[in-house]
Amino acid sequence: MALSSLLFTIASLLLAGLSTAKYIVPGGRWHDIDGKLISAHAGCVTVEEATGKFWLFGEYKIEGQTEGGGVSVYSSDDLATWESHGLALAPVKGHAYIAPSNIIQRPKVVYSKAGDEYHMFWHADNSTYGLLLQGFARSPNISGPYTFVSATAPMGNWSQDFGMFTDYKDGRSYSLYSNGDRKEGRDVYIASYNNDTTGLDKVIHRFDKYDLEAPGIIQTEKSYFALMSHKTGYRPNNVVAFRADSLAGPWSQPFMVAPLNTRTFSSQSGFNLRIKGSKRTTWLFFGKVDIWLPVDIDEQRKSLSLVWNDVYDLNAKTGEWAAVEGKSYSAATSAKTNGAAFKQEASFASHGTIATGIYGNDSTVTFEGIEGTGQPQWVSFYYQNTDDMGYGDQPGGSPDRINGTWQLRRIASVVVNGNTSKVESLFQRDTHKGIILSTPLLLPLDKGRNNRITVGGLFNGFDYKGADLDRIVVYPPEKASRRAR
Ligand SMILES: *[C@@H]1O[C@H](CO)[C@@H](O)[C@H](O)[C@H]1NC(C)=O
Ligand SMILES: *[C@@H]1O[C@H](CO)[C@@H](O)[C@H](O)[C@H]1NC(C)=O
Ligand SMILES: *[C@@H]1O[C@H](CO)[C@@H](O)[C@H](O)[C@H]1NC(C)=O
Ligand SMILES: *[C@@H]1O[C@H](CO)[C@@H](O)[C@H](O)[C@H]1NC(C)=O
Ligand SMILES: *[C@@H]1O[C@H](CO)[C@@H](O)[C@H](O)[C@H]1NC(C)=O
Ligand SMILES: *[C@@H]1O[C@H](CO)[C@@H](O)[C@H](O)[C@H]1NC(C)=O
Ligand SMILES: *[C@@H]1O[C@H](CO)[C@@H](O)[C@H](O)[C@H]1NC(C)=O
C-alpha cells in the first residue's frame, strides 16, 4: 500500500473511530439539548440497567436558592448530550428533611434488584448542619419522581458529605461518609447496604482520624482506590487516594492524585464513573464543580492520577478518549495591555511573562490575531489568582491576614471583537502562587485570523480584579451538534 493511501486509511479509521465522540470540557458551562444551563452539582451518573443510558443526578442550584433546591436529573447516551427530566426529588414545603430550607446534598442513585426499583440517598440536614443524616427516597422509574422514605443516622453515627459505591463484581452497594467535624468524629466510613439496598448492615472499614470527606471509590480488576477531599468548605483542595485489595483493607497511605498545589485542578472529590466500553474501560473522576477528568491507573506502582485536558473527546460506547489539540496564544507575545494592566516577569509562566493588574473596564488585556472558524469555539484562559494568600488544605485557617475577607474567585469580563453588548463572565478560582490553571468559555469567534479577545475585571462581591493571565488556547469547534436531533 502506498504511503499516502495508508495515511488516508489511517485517517479514515481515526475519523470513523471518533465519529460518535463528543467533547468533554472540564469546568465549562454545560448546556442541555434545550440550551439551558445544566444544574446538577456534586451528584452521580447512574447507568440504567435495561437500556445502558446514563442518568446524571445532582443538586439543583439556582440564583437565590443554592441549597434545598432538590435533585435534578438528566439523561444521555454519550455523556455529552444531556436531556433534562426536571426534578427527580422535588423539595416539599414544611417537610422535616426535604423542605427548601433543608440541605439536600451529594445525591446518589442505585438500582435495587430486590425491589426492581431505584433508590436515592443523600446527605440530609438542616441549614446549620446539626442533623447529619442520610436521606433515602425510592422510585420505580430511574427518572423519578422519587418518594421520600426516611432520613437516618447510619449505625447511629453522624454522616457528613455522602458518597456511594457499587462493586461491579458482586453488585453490592456501600455507603461512604465522614462522621463530621467534631473531635469524636473526623473518620470516614465504608458501610455495606443490605441485600435490597434499603439500609446499612455493617461497617466494612473506618479511615480513622484522617479528617477527610467526600469519599468516592474507583474499582479496577485488582484494586479499590478510595478518593477523598480535605475539609475546606467550598474551597478546592488537594484530593488524596488510598489503595487496597479489599474494601475491608488494609488500605495504603494516602497519596496525591493531581500535581501538588493545583488543588486537584481546582476541584474536590465526589463521584467516579466506570465506563466499560467495547474497547477499553475508562474511569472518570467527577470533581466539584463540573470537572470531569479521566483517571490514569498504574497497577504496578499501585497508584493513580487525574489527567487534565481543557477539551477531550470521549466515546462512551468504546470507552476511548483523546485530548483535543488547541492553538495557544501567550500573553507575552499575542496580547496588548491597556490602562494600568502590565506584563511582568514570571519564571513559572509559559513564556516567562504574565499579564497582571487587570481591573474593571479600563485596565484590560487584549489578545490579538486570534484565528476563528465562525462557529462557537471553546477558549481556555490560563490564569493565576493568588487571593488565597497561599492557603492550602488545612481546615479552619484564616487565609487572608491583610484585613480582608477570603474570596472564592475573581470574575473576569471577556469581550470578543469589541462587542460590549455581550460580556462573558469568566470565573477564576483561587490558585496557589505560581500555579497556572485554566477555565474555558464557549466564544463566538469570526471566521479568519483577526479576532480580538479583551479581558477585564467584573465585581466578585469584593472588587473588580481579574486574575493574572498567562495565555489562551483556542480549540476547534465540535463536529457533532448537541442540539436535539
Ligand atoms: C439543626 O439541628 C440541630 C440538632 O437538632 C439543632 O440544634 C439546630 O438548632 C438545628 N438548626 C436549625 C436551623 O433548625
Ligand atoms: C418513566 O420516566 C420516563 C421519562 O421521564 C417517562 O417517559 C415514563 O413514562 C416513566 N414511566 C413510568 C412508569 O412512570
Ligand atoms: C461516631 O463514631 C465515633 C468514632 O468514630 C464515636 O466516637 C462517636 O461517639 C460516634 N457518634 C455517635 C453519635 O454515635
Ligand atoms: C443476602 O444475599 C446473600 C447472597 O446473595 C445471602 O447469602 C444472604 O442470606 C442474604 N441476606 C439477607 C439478609 O437476605
Ligand atoms: C464596566 O462597564 C459596564 C458596562 O459596559 C458597566 O456596567 C460596569 O459598571 C463597568 N465597570 C466598571 C468597574 O467601571
Ligand atoms: C480594615 O478593614 C476595615 C473595614 O473594612 C477598614 O475600616 C480599615 O481601614 C481596614 N484597615 C486597613 C489597615 O486596611
Ligand atoms: C453583539 O452581541 C449581541 C448579543 O449576543 C449580538 O446580538 C450582536 O449580533 C453582536 N454584534 C456583532 C457585531 O456581532
Coordinates of C-alpha atoms and ligand atoms in Angstrom, one line a residue:
M1 CA 0.0 0.0 0.0
A2 CA 1.4 3.4 -0.9
L3 CA 2.2 5.7 2.0
S4 CA -0.4 8.2 1.0
S5 CA -3.2 5.7 0.8
L6 CA -2.0 4.1 4.0
L7 CA -2.2 7.5 5.7
F8 CA -5.6 8.1 4.2
T9 CA -6.8 4.7 5.5
I10 CA -5.5 5.5 9.0
A11 CA -7.1 8.9 8.9
S12 CA -10.4 7.4 7.9
L13 CA -10.2 4.8 10.6
L14 CA -9.4 7.5 13.1
L15 CA -12.4 9.6 12.0
A16 CA -14.6 6.6 12.0
G17 CA -13.4 5.7 15.5
L18 CA -14.3 9.1 16.7
S19 CA -17.5 9.7 14.9
T20 CA -19.7 9.2 17.9
A21 CA -17.2 11.0 20.2
K22 CA -18.2 14.2 22.0
Y23 CA -16.2 16.9 23.6
I24 CA -16.0 17.0 27.4
V25 CA -14.9 20.3 28.7
P26 CA -13.9 20.3 32.4
G27 CA -15.1 23.4 34.2
G28 CA -17.0 24.7 31.2
R29 CA -20.6 25.8 31.4
W30 CA -22.6 22.9 30.0
H31 CA -26.0 23.2 28.4
D32 CA -28.7 20.6 27.9
I33 CA -30.3 20.0 24.5
D34 CA -32.7 22.8 25.1
G35 CA -29.9 25.2 25.6
K36 CA -30.4 25.6 29.3
L37 CA -27.5 25.6 31.7
I38 CA -27.2 22.2 33.4
S39 CA -27.7 22.4 37.1
A40 CA -26.6 19.1 38.7
H41 CA -23.9 19.6 41.3
A42 CA -22.0 17.1 43.4
G43 CA -24.1 14.2 42.2
C44 CA -23.6 11.0 40.3
V45 CA -24.1 9.3 37.0
T46 CA -26.1 6.0 37.2
V47 CA -26.2 3.6 34.3
E48 CA -29.8 2.3 33.7
E49 CA -29.9 -1.5 33.9
A50 CA -32.3 -2.1 30.9
T51 CA -31.0 0.5 28.4
G52 CA -27.4 1.4 29.2
K53 CA -28.4 5.0 29.3
F54 CA -26.5 7.4 31.5
W55 CA -28.5 9.4 34.1
L56 CA -27.0 12.4 35.8
F57 CA -28.3 13.4 39.2
G58 CA -27.2 16.4 41.1
E59 CA -28.1 19.3 43.4
Y60 CA -30.3 21.7 41.7
K61 CA -28.9 25.2 42.4
I62 CA -30.2 28.4 41.1
E63 CA -29.5 32.1 41.9
G64 CA -31.0 32.7 45.3
Q65 CA -31.6 29.1 46.1
T66 CA -28.2 27.4 46.4
E67 CA -29.4 24.8 49.0
G68 CA -32.6 22.7 49.3
G69 CA -33.4 23.1 45.6
G70 CA -33.9 19.3 45.3
V71 CA -32.3 16.8 42.9
S72 CA -32.3 17.4 39.2
V73 CA -32.0 14.6 36.6
Y74 CA -30.7 14.5 33.0
S75 CA -30.2 11.5 30.6
S76 CA -27.7 10.9 27.9
D77 CA -26.4 8.2 25.6
D78 CA -22.9 9.7 25.2
L79 CA -22.2 11.6 28.5
A80 CA -22.1 14.9 26.5
T81 CA -25.6 15.4 25.1
W82 CA -28.0 15.8 28.0
E83 CA -31.8 15.9 28.1
S84 CA -33.4 17.4 31.2
H85 CA -36.1 15.5 33.1
G86 CA -36.7 18.2 35.7
L87 CA -36.5 17.3 39.3
A88 CA -36.1 13.7 40.4
L89 CA -36.6 14.7 44.0
A90 CA -38.6 17.9 44.5
P91 CA -38.4 19.9 47.8
V92 CA -41.6 19.8 49.8
K93 CA -42.5 22.9 51.8
G94 CA -42.7 22.3 55.6
H95 CA -41.1 18.9 55.3
A96 CA -38.8 17.9 58.1
Y97 CA -36.0 16.8 55.8
I98 CA -36.6 17.9 52.2
A99 CA -38.0 21.4 52.7
P100 CA -36.4 24.2 50.7
S101 CA -34.7 25.3 53.9
N102 CA -33.0 21.9 54.3
I103 CA -29.7 20.7 53.0
I104 CA -30.1 18.1 50.2
Q105 CA -26.6 17.4 49.1
R106 CA -24.5 14.9 47.2
P107 CA -27.3 12.7 45.9
K108 CA -26.5 9.2 44.6
V109 CA -28.9 6.7 42.8
V110 CA -28.6 3.0 42.6
Y111 CA -30.7 0.1 41.2
S112 CA -32.2 -2.2 43.7
K113 CA -32.6 -5.6 42.2
A114 CA -34.6 -7.0 45.0
G115 CA -37.4 -4.4 44.6
D116 CA -36.7 -3.7 40.8
E117 CA -36.6 0.0 41.6
Y118 CA -34.2 2.8 42.0
H119 CA -33.0 4.1 45.4
M120 CA -31.7 7.6 46.0
F121 CA -29.5 8.5 49.0
W122 CA -28.0 11.9 50.0
H123 CA -26.7 14.0 52.8
A124 CA -29.9 15.2 54.6
D125 CA -29.5 18.0 57.0
N126 CA -30.9 21.2 58.4
S127 CA -29.5 24.5 57.4
T128 CA -26.9 24.6 60.3
Y129 CA -25.7 21.0 59.6
G130 CA -26.9 19.9 63.0
L131 CA -28.7 16.7 61.9
L132 CA -26.0 14.9 59.8
L133 CA -28.3 12.2 58.4
Q134 CA -28.6 10.1 55.2
G135 CA -31.8 10.6 53.2
F136 CA -33.5 7.7 51.3
A137 CA -36.1 8.0 48.6
R138 CA -37.4 5.5 46.0
S139 CA -38.9 5.4 42.6
P140 CA -40.0 2.6 40.2
N141 CA -38.6 4.8 37.4
I142 CA -35.0 5.9 37.2
S143 CA -36.0 9.4 36.2
G144 CA -38.3 9.7 39.2
P145 CA -40.2 11.2 40.8
Y146 CA -38.6 9.8 43.9
T147 CA -40.7 9.4 47.1
F148 CA -39.1 10.3 50.4
V149 CA -38.8 7.3 52.7
S150 CA -36.5 8.3 55.6
A151 CA -33.6 10.3 56.9
T152 CA -31.5 8.3 59.4
A153 CA -28.2 8.3 61.2
P154 CA -26.0 5.5 59.8
M155 CA -25.5 2.9 62.5
G156 CA -26.4 5.7 64.9
N157 CA -23.4 7.9 63.9
W158 CA -23.2 11.2 62.2
S159 CA -23.0 11.4 58.4
Q160 CA -21.5 14.4 56.5
D161 CA -20.5 14.5 52.8
F162 CA -22.1 11.4 51.4
G163 CA -20.8 9.0 48.7
M164 CA -21.8 5.7 47.4
F165 CA -20.1 2.8 45.6
T166 CA -21.4 -0.3 43.9
D167 CA -19.0 -3.2 43.5
Y168 CA -19.2 -4.4 39.8
K169 CA -18.1 -7.9 40.7
D170 CA -20.9 -8.7 43.2
G171 CA -23.4 -5.9 42.8
R172 CA -23.3 -4.9 46.5
S173 CA -23.5 -1.2 47.3
Y174 CA -21.7 0.7 50.0
S175 CA -22.3 4.0 51.8
L176 CA -19.3 6.2 52.1
Y177 CA -19.4 9.1 54.6
S178 CA -17.4 11.1 57.1
N179 CA -18.8 11.4 60.6
G180 CA -18.5 15.1 60.9
D181 CA -16.1 17.7 62.2
R182 CA -16.5 17.1 66.0
K183 CA -13.4 15.8 67.8
E184 CA -15.1 12.4 68.3
G185 CA -15.8 12.2 64.6
R186 CA -13.3 13.0 61.8
D187 CA -13.4 9.5 60.4
V188 CA -14.5 8.2 57.1
Y189 CA -16.7 5.1 56.9
I190 CA -17.3 2.4 54.3
A191 CA -20.6 0.6 55.3
S192 CA -22.4 -2.0 53.3
Y193 CA -26.0 -1.9 52.4
N194 CA -28.4 -4.8 53.0
N195 CA -29.5 -7.0 50.0
D196 CA -32.3 -4.7 48.9
T197 CA -30.2 -1.5 49.3
T198 CA -32.7 0.0 51.8
G199 CA -30.5 0.3 54.8
L200 CA -26.9 -0.4 56.1
D201 CA -25.9 -3.7 57.7
K202 CA -22.3 -3.3 58.8
V203 CA -19.2 -1.2 58.9
I204 CA -16.6 -2.6 56.5
H205 CA -13.8 -0.1 57.2
R206 CA -13.2 3.1 59.1
F207 CA -10.5 5.5 57.9
D208 CA -9.6 6.7 61.4
K209 CA -9.0 10.4 62.1
Y210 CA -7.7 11.5 58.7
D211 CA -10.3 14.2 58.9
L212 CA -11.2 13.8 55.2
E213 CA -14.6 13.9 53.5
A214 CA -16.4 13.5 50.2
P215 CA -15.3 9.9 49.6
G216 CA -15.7 8.0 46.3
I217 CA -14.3 4.6 45.2
I218 CA -12.7 3.5 41.9
Q219 CA -12.7 -0.2 41.4
T220 CA -10.3 -2.0 38.9
E221 CA -9.8 -5.7 38.3
K222 CA -7.2 -5.7 41.1
S223 CA -7.7 -2.7 43.3
Y224 CA -10.0 -0.4 45.1
F225 CA -8.9 3.3 45.3
A226 CA -10.7 5.5 47.8
L227 CA -10.5 9.2 46.8
M228 CA -11.3 11.9 49.4
S229 CA -11.1 15.6 49.9
H230 CA -9.7 17.7 52.7
K231 CA -12.2 19.7 54.7
T232 CA -12.0 23.2 53.2
G233 CA -15.7 24.0 52.7
Y234 CA -16.4 25.3 49.2
R235 CA -12.6 25.8 48.6
P236 CA -10.9 23.4 46.3
N237 CA -8.0 21.3 47.8
N238 CA -5.5 18.6 47.1
V239 CA -7.6 15.3 46.9
V240 CA -5.9 12.1 48.2
A241 CA -6.4 8.4 47.4
F242 CA -5.8 5.2 49.3
R243 CA -5.4 1.8 47.7
A244 CA -6.4 -1.7 48.9
D245 CA -7.0 -5.2 47.5
S246 CA -10.2 -5.5 49.5
L247 CA -12.7 -2.9 50.8
A248 CA -12.0 -4.1 54.3
G249 CA -8.4 -3.2 53.9
P250 CA -5.5 -3.0 54.7
W251 CA -5.6 0.4 53.0
S252 CA -2.4 2.1 51.8
Q253 CA -1.1 5.5 53.0
P254 CA -3.0 8.4 51.3
F255 CA -1.3 9.9 48.2
M256 CA -2.0 12.9 45.9
V257 CA -3.9 12.3 42.7
A258 CA -3.0 15.6 40.9
P259 CA 0.0 17.8 40.7
L260 CA 0.6 19.4 44.1
N261 CA -0.9 22.8 44.8
T262 CA -3.2 22.7 41.8
R263 CA -5.8 21.7 44.4
T264 CA -6.9 18.9 42.2
F265 CA -7.2 21.3 39.2
S266 CA -9.4 23.5 41.4
S267 CA -11.9 20.9 42.5
Q268 CA -12.9 18.4 45.2
S269 CA -13.7 14.8 45.0
G270 CA -17.2 13.3 44.9
F271 CA -18.0 10.6 42.5
N272 CA -16.3 8.3 40.0
L273 CA -17.8 6.6 37.0
R274 CA -16.6 3.4 35.4
I275 CA -17.2 3.2 31.7
K276 CA -16.9 -0.4 30.5
G277 CA -16.5 0.4 26.8
S278 CA -16.3 -2.1 23.9
K279 CA -12.5 -1.3 23.5
R280 CA -11.4 -0.2 27.0
T281 CA -12.5 0.6 30.5
T282 CA -12.2 4.2 31.4
W283 CA -12.7 5.8 34.7
L284 CA -13.9 9.4 35.1
F285 CA -13.4 11.5 38.2
F286 CA -16.3 13.8 38.8
G287 CA -15.0 16.8 40.8
K288 CA -16.9 19.7 42.2
V289 CA -17.9 21.7 40.2
D290 CA -18.4 20.1 36.8
I291 CA -14.8 18.9 36.4
W292 CA -14.8 15.5 34.8
L293 CA -11.4 14.0 34.3
P294 CA -10.1 10.7 33.0
V295 CA -8.1 8.7 35.6
D296 CA -4.8 7.2 34.8
I297 CA -4.3 4.0 36.8
D298 CA -0.9 2.3 37.3
E299 CA -1.5 -1.1 39.0
Q300 CA 2.2 -1.8 39.1
R301 CA 3.0 1.3 41.1
K302 CA -0.3 0.9 42.9
S303 CA -1.1 4.5 42.1
L304 CA -3.4 6.7 40.1
S305 CA -3.5 10.2 38.8
L306 CA -6.1 12.5 37.2
V307 CA -5.4 13.7 33.7
W308 CA -6.1 17.3 32.8
N309 CA -7.1 18.4 29.3
D310 CA -9.1 21.5 28.6
V311 CA -11.1 19.6 26.0
Y312 CA -11.2 15.9 25.3
D313 CA -13.1 13.6 23.0
L314 CA -14.9 10.8 24.8
N315 CA -16.5 7.8 23.1
A316 CA -18.8 6.4 25.8
K317 CA -19.5 3.3 23.7
T318 CA -15.9 2.2 23.2
G319 CA -14.6 3.8 26.4
E320 CA -11.8 5.6 24.4
W321 CA -10.9 9.2 24.8
A322 CA -8.3 11.5 23.3
A323 CA -7.1 15.0 24.0
V324 CA -8.2 17.7 21.6
E325 CA -5.4 20.0 20.3
G326 CA -5.8 23.7 20.5
K327 CA -3.9 26.7 19.4
S328 CA -2.1 28.7 22.1
Y329 CA -1.6 32.5 22.2
S330 CA 0.6 33.7 25.0
A331 CA 0.1 37.0 26.9
A332 CA 3.9 37.6 26.3
T333 CA 3.6 37.7 22.5
S334 CA 0.0 37.9 21.5
A335 CA -1.5 40.4 24.0
K336 CA -1.6 44.2 24.5
T337 CA -2.2 45.7 27.8
N338 CA -4.4 48.8 28.4
G339 CA -4.7 51.2 31.3
A340 CA -2.8 50.0 34.5
A341 CA -2.5 46.4 33.3
F342 CA 1.0 45.4 32.6
K343 CA 3.3 42.5 31.7
Q344 CA 5.5 41.2 34.5
E345 CA 8.4 38.7 34.6
A346 CA 7.2 35.4 35.9
S347 CA 9.5 32.4 35.9
F348 CA 6.6 30.0 36.1
A349 CA 4.7 31.4 33.2
S350 CA 4.7 29.6 29.8
H351 CA 6.8 32.4 28.2
G352 CA 8.4 33.9 31.3
T353 CA 5.9 36.7 31.4
I354 CA 2.4 37.1 32.8
A355 CA -0.2 39.9 32.3
T356 CA -1.2 41.4 35.6
G357 CA -3.1 44.4 37.1
I358 CA -6.3 43.6 35.2
Y359 CA -9.1 45.7 36.8
G360 CA -12.6 46.8 35.7
N361 CA -13.2 48.1 32.2
D362 CA -10.1 50.2 31.9
S363 CA -7.2 48.0 32.9
T364 CA -7.5 45.2 30.4
V365 CA -5.5 42.8 28.3
T366 CA -6.4 42.2 24.6
F367 CA -5.3 39.1 22.7
E368 CA -5.0 39.9 19.0
G369 CA -4.7 37.9 15.8
I370 CA -6.8 35.0 17.0
E371 CA -7.9 32.6 14.4
G372 CA -11.6 31.5 14.4
T373 CA -13.9 29.4 12.3
G374 CA -17.2 31.3 12.5
Q375 CA -18.6 28.7 14.8
P376 CA -18.7 28.8 18.6
Q377 CA -15.3 27.5 19.9
W378 CA -14.0 26.7 23.4
V379 CA -11.3 29.0 24.5
S380 CA -9.3 28.3 27.7
F381 CA -8.0 31.1 29.8
Y382 CA -4.8 30.2 31.7
Y383 CA -4.6 32.3 34.9
Q384 CA -3.0 32.7 38.3
N385 CA -5.2 34.0 41.2
T386 CA -3.3 34.4 44.5
D387 CA -6.2 35.9 46.6
D388 CA -5.9 33.0 48.9
M389 CA -2.5 34.1 50.2
G390 CA -1.1 30.6 49.9
Y391 CA -3.9 28.8 51.6
G392 CA -3.6 25.0 51.5
D393 CA -5.5 22.0 52.8
Q394 CA -5.7 23.0 56.4
P395 CA -9.3 23.3 57.8
G396 CA -10.4 26.5 59.5
G397 CA -7.4 28.6 58.6
S398 CA -7.6 32.3 58.1
P399 CA -6.2 32.7 54.7
D400 CA -6.4 36.5 54.2
R401 CA -4.5 38.2 57.0
I402 CA -4.4 41.5 55.2
N403 CA -7.6 42.7 56.7
G404 CA -9.8 41.2 54.1
T405 CA -12.3 38.5 53.6
W406 CA -11.3 35.4 51.8
Q407 CA -12.6 35.3 48.2
L408 CA -13.6 32.1 46.4
R409 CA -12.8 33.5 43.0
R410 CA -12.3 36.5 40.8
I411 CA -14.6 37.1 37.9
A412 CA -13.0 38.4 34.6
S413 CA -15.0 40.0 31.8
V414 CA -14.4 38.6 28.3
V415 CA -15.4 40.6 25.2
V416 CA -14.9 39.3 21.7
N417 CA -14.1 41.7 18.9
G418 CA -15.2 44.7 20.9
N419 CA -18.8 43.6 21.2
T420 CA -19.6 45.0 24.6
S421 CA -23.3 44.1 24.3
K422 CA -22.1 40.6 25.1
V423 CA -19.9 40.5 28.1
E424 CA -19.0 36.9 29.2
S425 CA -18.1 36.3 32.8
L426 CA -15.1 34.1 33.4
F427 CA -14.8 32.5 36.9
Q428 CA -11.2 32.3 38.1
R429 CA -10.9 30.3 41.3
D430 CA -8.0 30.9 43.6
T431 CA -4.8 29.1 42.8
H432 CA -1.6 28.7 44.7
K433 CA 1.2 31.1 43.9
G434 CA 2.9 30.1 40.7
I435 CA 0.2 27.6 39.8
I436 CA -1.5 28.3 36.5
L437 CA -4.9 26.8 35.9
S438 CA -7.4 27.3 33.1
T439 CA -11.1 28.0 32.7
P440 CA -12.9 27.6 29.4
L441 CA -15.6 29.7 27.8
L442 CA -17.5 28.9 24.6
L443 CA -17.0 32.0 22.4
P444 CA -18.3 33.2 19.0
L445 CA -15.2 33.8 17.0
D446 CA -15.4 35.3 13.5
K447 CA -14.0 33.3 10.6
G448 CA -10.5 34.4 9.8
R449 CA -7.3 35.4 11.7
N450 CA -8.4 38.8 13.1
N451 CA -10.3 38.1 16.2
R452 CA -9.6 40.1 19.4
I453 CA -10.4 38.9 22.9
T454 CA -10.4 41.5 25.7
V455 CA -10.2 40.5 29.3
G456 CA -11.1 42.9 32.2
G457 CA -12.4 42.6 35.7
L458 CA -16.0 42.2 37.0
F459 CA -17.3 42.6 40.5
N460 CA -16.9 39.4 42.6
G461 CA -18.7 40.8 45.6
F462 CA -15.5 42.5 46.9
D463 CA -13.6 44.1 44.0
Y464 CA -13.2 44.3 40.2
K465 CA -9.9 42.4 39.8
G466 CA -9.2 40.0 37.0
A467 CA -6.7 37.2 37.6
D468 CA -3.2 37.3 36.0
L469 CA -3.2 35.9 32.5
D470 CA -0.6 33.5 31.1
R471 CA -2.2 32.5 27.7
I472 CA -5.3 31.5 26.0
V473 CA -5.8 28.3 24.0
V474 CA -8.4 28.1 21.2
Y475 CA -10.0 24.8 20.4
P476 CA -11.6 23.6 17.1
P477 CA -15.4 23.5 17.1
E478 CA -17.1 20.3 17.8
K479 CA -18.2 18.5 14.7
A480 CA -21.4 16.9 16.1
S481 CA -24.3 19.1 17.2
R482 CA -25.5 18.9 20.8
R483 CA -29.0 20.2 19.9
A484 CA -32.0 17.9 19.8
R485 CA -31.7 15.6 16.8
Ligands
LIG1 C1 -30.4 21.7 63.4 O1 -30.4 20.6 64.2 C2 -29.7 20.7 65.4 C3 -29.8 19.4 66.1 O2 -31.1 19.0 66.3 C4 -30.3 21.9 66.2 O3 -29.5 22.1 67.4 C5 -30.3 23.2 65.4 O4 -30.9 24.2 66.1 C6 -31.0 22.9 64.1 N1 -30.9 24.1 63.2 C7 -31.9 24.7 62.7 C8 -31.7 25.9 61.8 O5 -33.1 24.3 62.9
LIG2 C1 -40.5 7.0 33.4 O1 -39.9 8.2 33.0 C2 -39.9 8.4 31.7 C3 -39.0 9.6 31.3 O2 -39.3 10.7 32.3 C4 -41.3 8.5 31.1 O3 -41.3 8.7 29.8 C5 -42.1 7.2 31.5 O4 -43.4 7.4 31.2 C6 -42.0 7.0 33.0 N1 -42.6 5.7 33.3 C7 -43.3 5.5 34.4 C8 -43.8 4.1 34.6 O5 -43.7 6.4 35.1
LIG3 C1 -19.4 8.2 65.9 O1 -18.2 7.4 65.8 C2 -17.2 7.9 66.6 C3 -16.0 7.1 66.4 O2 -15.7 7.0 65.0 C4 -17.6 7.9 68.1 O3 -16.6 8.4 68.9 C5 -18.9 8.7 68.2 O4 -19.4 8.7 69.5 C6 -20.0 8.2 67.3 N1 -21.1 9.2 67.4 C7 -22.3 8.8 67.5 C8 -23.4 9.8 67.6 O5 -22.6 7.6 67.6
LIG4 C1 -28.2 -11.6 51.0 O1 -27.8 -12.3 49.9 C2 -26.8 -13.3 50.1 C3 -26.4 -13.9 48.8 O2 -26.6 -13.0 47.7 C4 -27.4 -14.4 51.0 O3 -26.4 -15.3 51.3 C5 -27.9 -13.7 52.3 O4 -28.6 -14.6 53.1 C6 -28.8 -12.5 52.0 N1 -29.1 -11.9 53.3 C7 -30.4 -11.5 53.6 C8 -30.5 -10.8 54.9 O5 -31.3 -11.6 52.8
LIG5 C1 -17.9 48.4 33.0 O1 -18.8 48.6 32.0 C2 -20.1 48.2 32.3 C3 -21.0 48.5 31.1 O2 -20.3 48.1 29.9 C4 -20.7 48.7 33.5 O3 -21.9 48.1 33.8 C5 -19.8 48.5 34.7 O4 -20.2 49.2 35.8 C6 -18.4 49.0 34.3 N1 -17.5 48.6 35.4 C7 -16.6 49.4 35.9 C8 -15.7 48.8 37.1 O5 -16.4 50.5 35.5
LIG6 C1 -9.6 47.1 57.7 O1 -10.9 46.9 57.3 C2 -11.8 47.9 57.9 C3 -13.2 47.5 57.5 O2 -13.3 47.2 56.1 C4 -11.4 49.3 57.5 O3 -12.2 50.2 58.1 C5 -9.9 49.5 57.9 O4 -9.5 50.8 57.4 C6 -9.0 48.4 57.3 N1 -7.7 48.6 57.8 C7 -6.6 48.5 57.0 C8 -5.3 48.6 57.6 O5 -6.7 48.4 55.8
LIG7 C1 -23.0 41.5 19.7 O1 -23.6 40.6 20.6 C2 -25.0 40.7 20.5 C3 -25.5 39.8 21.7 O2 -25.1 38.5 21.6 C4 -25.5 40.1 19.2 O3 -26.9 40.2 19.1 C5 -24.9 41.0 18.1 O4 -25.2 40.5 16.9 C6 -23.4 41.1 18.3 N1 -22.8 42.1 17.3 C7 -21.9 41.8 16.4 C8 -21.5 42.9 15.6 O5 -21.5 40.6 16.3

